């Protein structure tokens, strides 16, 4: 049966380059026999320990989508050498038990296979990818043993708003997806 991948974009910017990469990754995953969707978590509030319980419908729905996925693929911009606040907020929510105080509960992200990717400036998202790999391991996901897919925003993209990958970047995407598919089995 084909594997189900949930792709998560750390940016909500209209025309986000990471969002465009996420869409290209969805197509590439589908070309490789997987099914893939992009998670919409735009309605998720900022986590506060005052609003965690009882579980809000929005996080219950997101948890169900994460649970149903065989693997996660996180794509994020690099903000000051790390991931975005909205992405950290999502992972914080997913790292928490559904039942207050039940710290033994197995979360929906526990052991979830995951890999990371970023489109960024001259760093190729090296720092966000490093920090994300640390965060996903900390929250007990199962990271692919890979530094992640790093793409530099092509100069022309700033003018057109379009992420047109150069041929060698496209090859990188294809090789990364093949490795990810092999990882998730
Ligand atoms: C607060 C902030 C911090 C940023 N820091 C970095 C950075 O550390 N490294 C980098 O390559 N780009 C950095 N950028 C530029 C982003 O890479 C650029 O805005 C990119 O378009 C964001 O991704 P998106 O198009 O998917 O939203 C930063 C942008 C913002 C808004």
mmCIF file of N, CA, C and O and ligand atoms in Angstrom, residues 11 13 16-19 77-81 120-121 123 153 158, ligand 1:
data_model
loop_
_atom_site.group_PDB
_atom_site.id
_atom_site.type_symbol
_atom_site.label_atom_id
_atom_site.label_comp_id
_atom_site.label_asym_id
_atom_site.label_seq_id
_atom_site.Cartn_x
_atom_site.Cartn_y
_atom_site.Cartn_z
ATOM 1 N N UNK A 11 6.272 28.193 7.014
ATOM 2 C CA UNK A 11 5.938 29.583 6.637
ATOM 3 C C UNK A 11 4.476 29.693 6.257
ATOM 4 O O UNK A 11 3.932 28.797 5.611
ATOM 5 N N UNK A 13 3.698 32.696 4.737
ATOM 6 C CA UNK A 13 3.790 33.851 3.839
ATOM 7 C C UNK A 13 3.069 33.540 2.529
ATOM 8 O O UNK A 13 3.230 32.454 1.975
ATOM 9 N N UNK A 16 4.974 31.847 -0.284
ATOM 10 C CA UNK A 16 6.140 31.264 0.400
ATOM 11 C C UNK A 16 6.966 30.351 -0.519
ATOM 12 O O UNK A 16 6.434 29.443 -1.162
ATOM 13 N N UNK A 17 8.271 30.599 -0.558
ATOM 14 C CA UNK A 17 9.144 29.730 -1.349
ATOM 15 C C UNK A 17 9.148 28.316 -0.756
ATOM 16 O O UNK A 17 9.215 27.330 -1.486
ATOM 17 N N UNK A 18 9.096 28.247 0.570
ATOM 18 C CA UNK A 18 9.046 26.924 1.198
ATOM 19 C C UNK A 18 7.718 26.226 0.882
ATOM 20 O O UNK A 18 7.677 25.007 0.718
ATOM 21 N N UNK A 19 6.656 27.020 0.785
ATOM 22 C CA UNK A 19 5.366 26.463 0.372
ATOM 23 C C UNK A 19 5.444 25.931 -1.050
ATOM 24 O O UNK A 19 4.895 24.869 -1.373
ATOM 25 N N UNK A 77 11.353 27.805 6.363
ATOM 26 C CA UNK A 77 12.338 28.873 6.179
ATOM 27 C C UNK A 77 13.294 28.898 7.362
ATOM 28 O O UNK A 77 12.992 28.346 8.431
ATOM 29 N N UNK A 78 14.410 29.552 7.139
ATOM 30 C CA UNK A 78 15.347 29.789 8.240
ATOM 31 C C UNK A 78 15.102 31.205 8.741
ATOM 32 O O UNK A 78 15.212 32.157 7.970
ATOM 33 N N UNK A 79 14.733 31.311 9.995
ATOM 34 C CA UNK A 79 14.564 32.618 10.630
ATOM 35 C C UNK A 79 15.678 32.760 11.670
ATOM 36 O O UNK A 79 15.686 32.046 12.674
ATOM 37 N N UNK A 80 16.596 33.684 11.409
ATOM 38 C CA UNK A 80 17.708 33.897 12.340
ATOM 39 C C UNK A 80 18.358 32.590 12.771
ATOM 40 O O UNK A 80 18.600 32.344 13.949
ATOM 41 N N UNK A 81 18.637 31.786 11.785
ATOM 42 C CA UNK A 81 19.387 30.550 12.037
ATOM 43 C C UNK A 81 18.560 29.426 12.625
ATOM 44 O O UNK A 81 19.126 28.414 13.055
ATOM 45 N N UNK A 120 16.337 28.655 1.532
ATOM 46 C CA UNK A 120 16.801 29.826 2.273
ATOM 47 C C UNK A 120 17.830 30.572 1.427
ATOM 48 O O UNK A 120 18.019 30.267 0.243
ATOM 49 N N UNK A 121 18.479 31.526 2.070
ATOM 50 C CA UNK A 121 19.481 32.315 1.341
ATOM 51 C C UNK A 121 20.805 31.551 1.276
ATOM 52 O O UNK A 121 20.808 30.344 1.099
ATOM 53 N N UNK A 123 22.782 30.332 3.247
ATOM 54 C CA UNK A 123 23.034 29.212 4.165
ATOM 55 C C UNK A 123 22.444 27.902 3.654
ATOM 56 O O UNK A 123 22.685 26.854 4.233
ATOM 57 N N UNK A 153 17.635 30.013 -2.434
ATOM 58 C CA UNK A 153 16.626 30.747 -3.209
ATOM 59 C C UNK A 153 17.312 31.306 -4.458
ATOM 60 O O UNK A 153 18.258 32.112 -4.343
ATOM 61 N N UNK A 158 13.407 36.302 -6.385
ATOM 62 C CA UNK A 158 13.023 37.512 -5.643
ATOM 63 C C UNK A 158 12.235 38.470 -6.526
ATOM 64 O O UNK A 158 11.344 39.185 -6.042
HETATM 65 C C1 LIG B 1 12.594 37.129 10.829
HETATM 66 C C2 LIG B 1 13.352 36.644 9.613
HETATM 67 C C3 LIG B 1 14.606 36.100 9.776
HETATM 68 C C4 LIG B 1 15.299 35.577 8.678
HETATM 69 N N1 LIG B 1 16.488 34.944 8.879
HETATM 70 C C5 LIG B 1 17.065 34.271 7.846
HETATM 71 C C6 LIG B 1 18.186 33.413 8.070
HETATM 72 O O1 LIG B 1 18.660 33.250 9.179
HETATM 73 N N2 LIG B 1 18.701 32.749 7.011
HETATM 74 C C7 LIG B 1 18.176 32.869 5.741
HETATM 75 O O2 LIG B 1 18.669 32.216 4.825
HETATM 76 N N3 LIG B 1 17.117 33.683 5.501
HETATM 77 C C8 LIG B 1 16.546 34.374 6.521
HETATM 78 N N4 LIG B 1 15.429 35.145 6.302
HETATM 79 C C9 LIG B 1 14.936 35.335 4.920
HETATM 80 C C10 LIG B 1 14.036 34.194 4.490
HETATM 81 O O3 LIG B 1 14.834 33.135 4.020
HETATM 82 C C11 LIG B 1 13.112 34.679 3.366
HETATM 83 O O4 LIG B 1 12.285 35.725 3.860
HETATM 84 C C12 LIG B 1 12.264 33.553 2.810
HETATM 85 O O5 LIG B 1 11.514 34.046 1.730
HETATM 86 C C13 LIG B 1 11.308 32.996 3.859
HETATM 87 O O6 LIG B 1 10.746 31.807 3.389
HETATM 88 P P1 LIG B 1 9.284 31.733 2.757
HETATM 89 O O7 LIG B 1 9.366 32.407 1.411
HETATM 90 O O8 LIG B 1 8.993 30.288 2.643
HETATM 91 O O9 LIG B 1 8.334 32.433 3.670
HETATM 92 C C14 LIG B 1 14.728 35.676 7.383
HETATM 93 C C15 LIG B 1 13.465 36.253 7.227
HETATM 94 C C16 LIG B 1 12.770 36.707 8.320
HETATM 95 C C17 LIG B 1 11.368 37.272 8.134
#
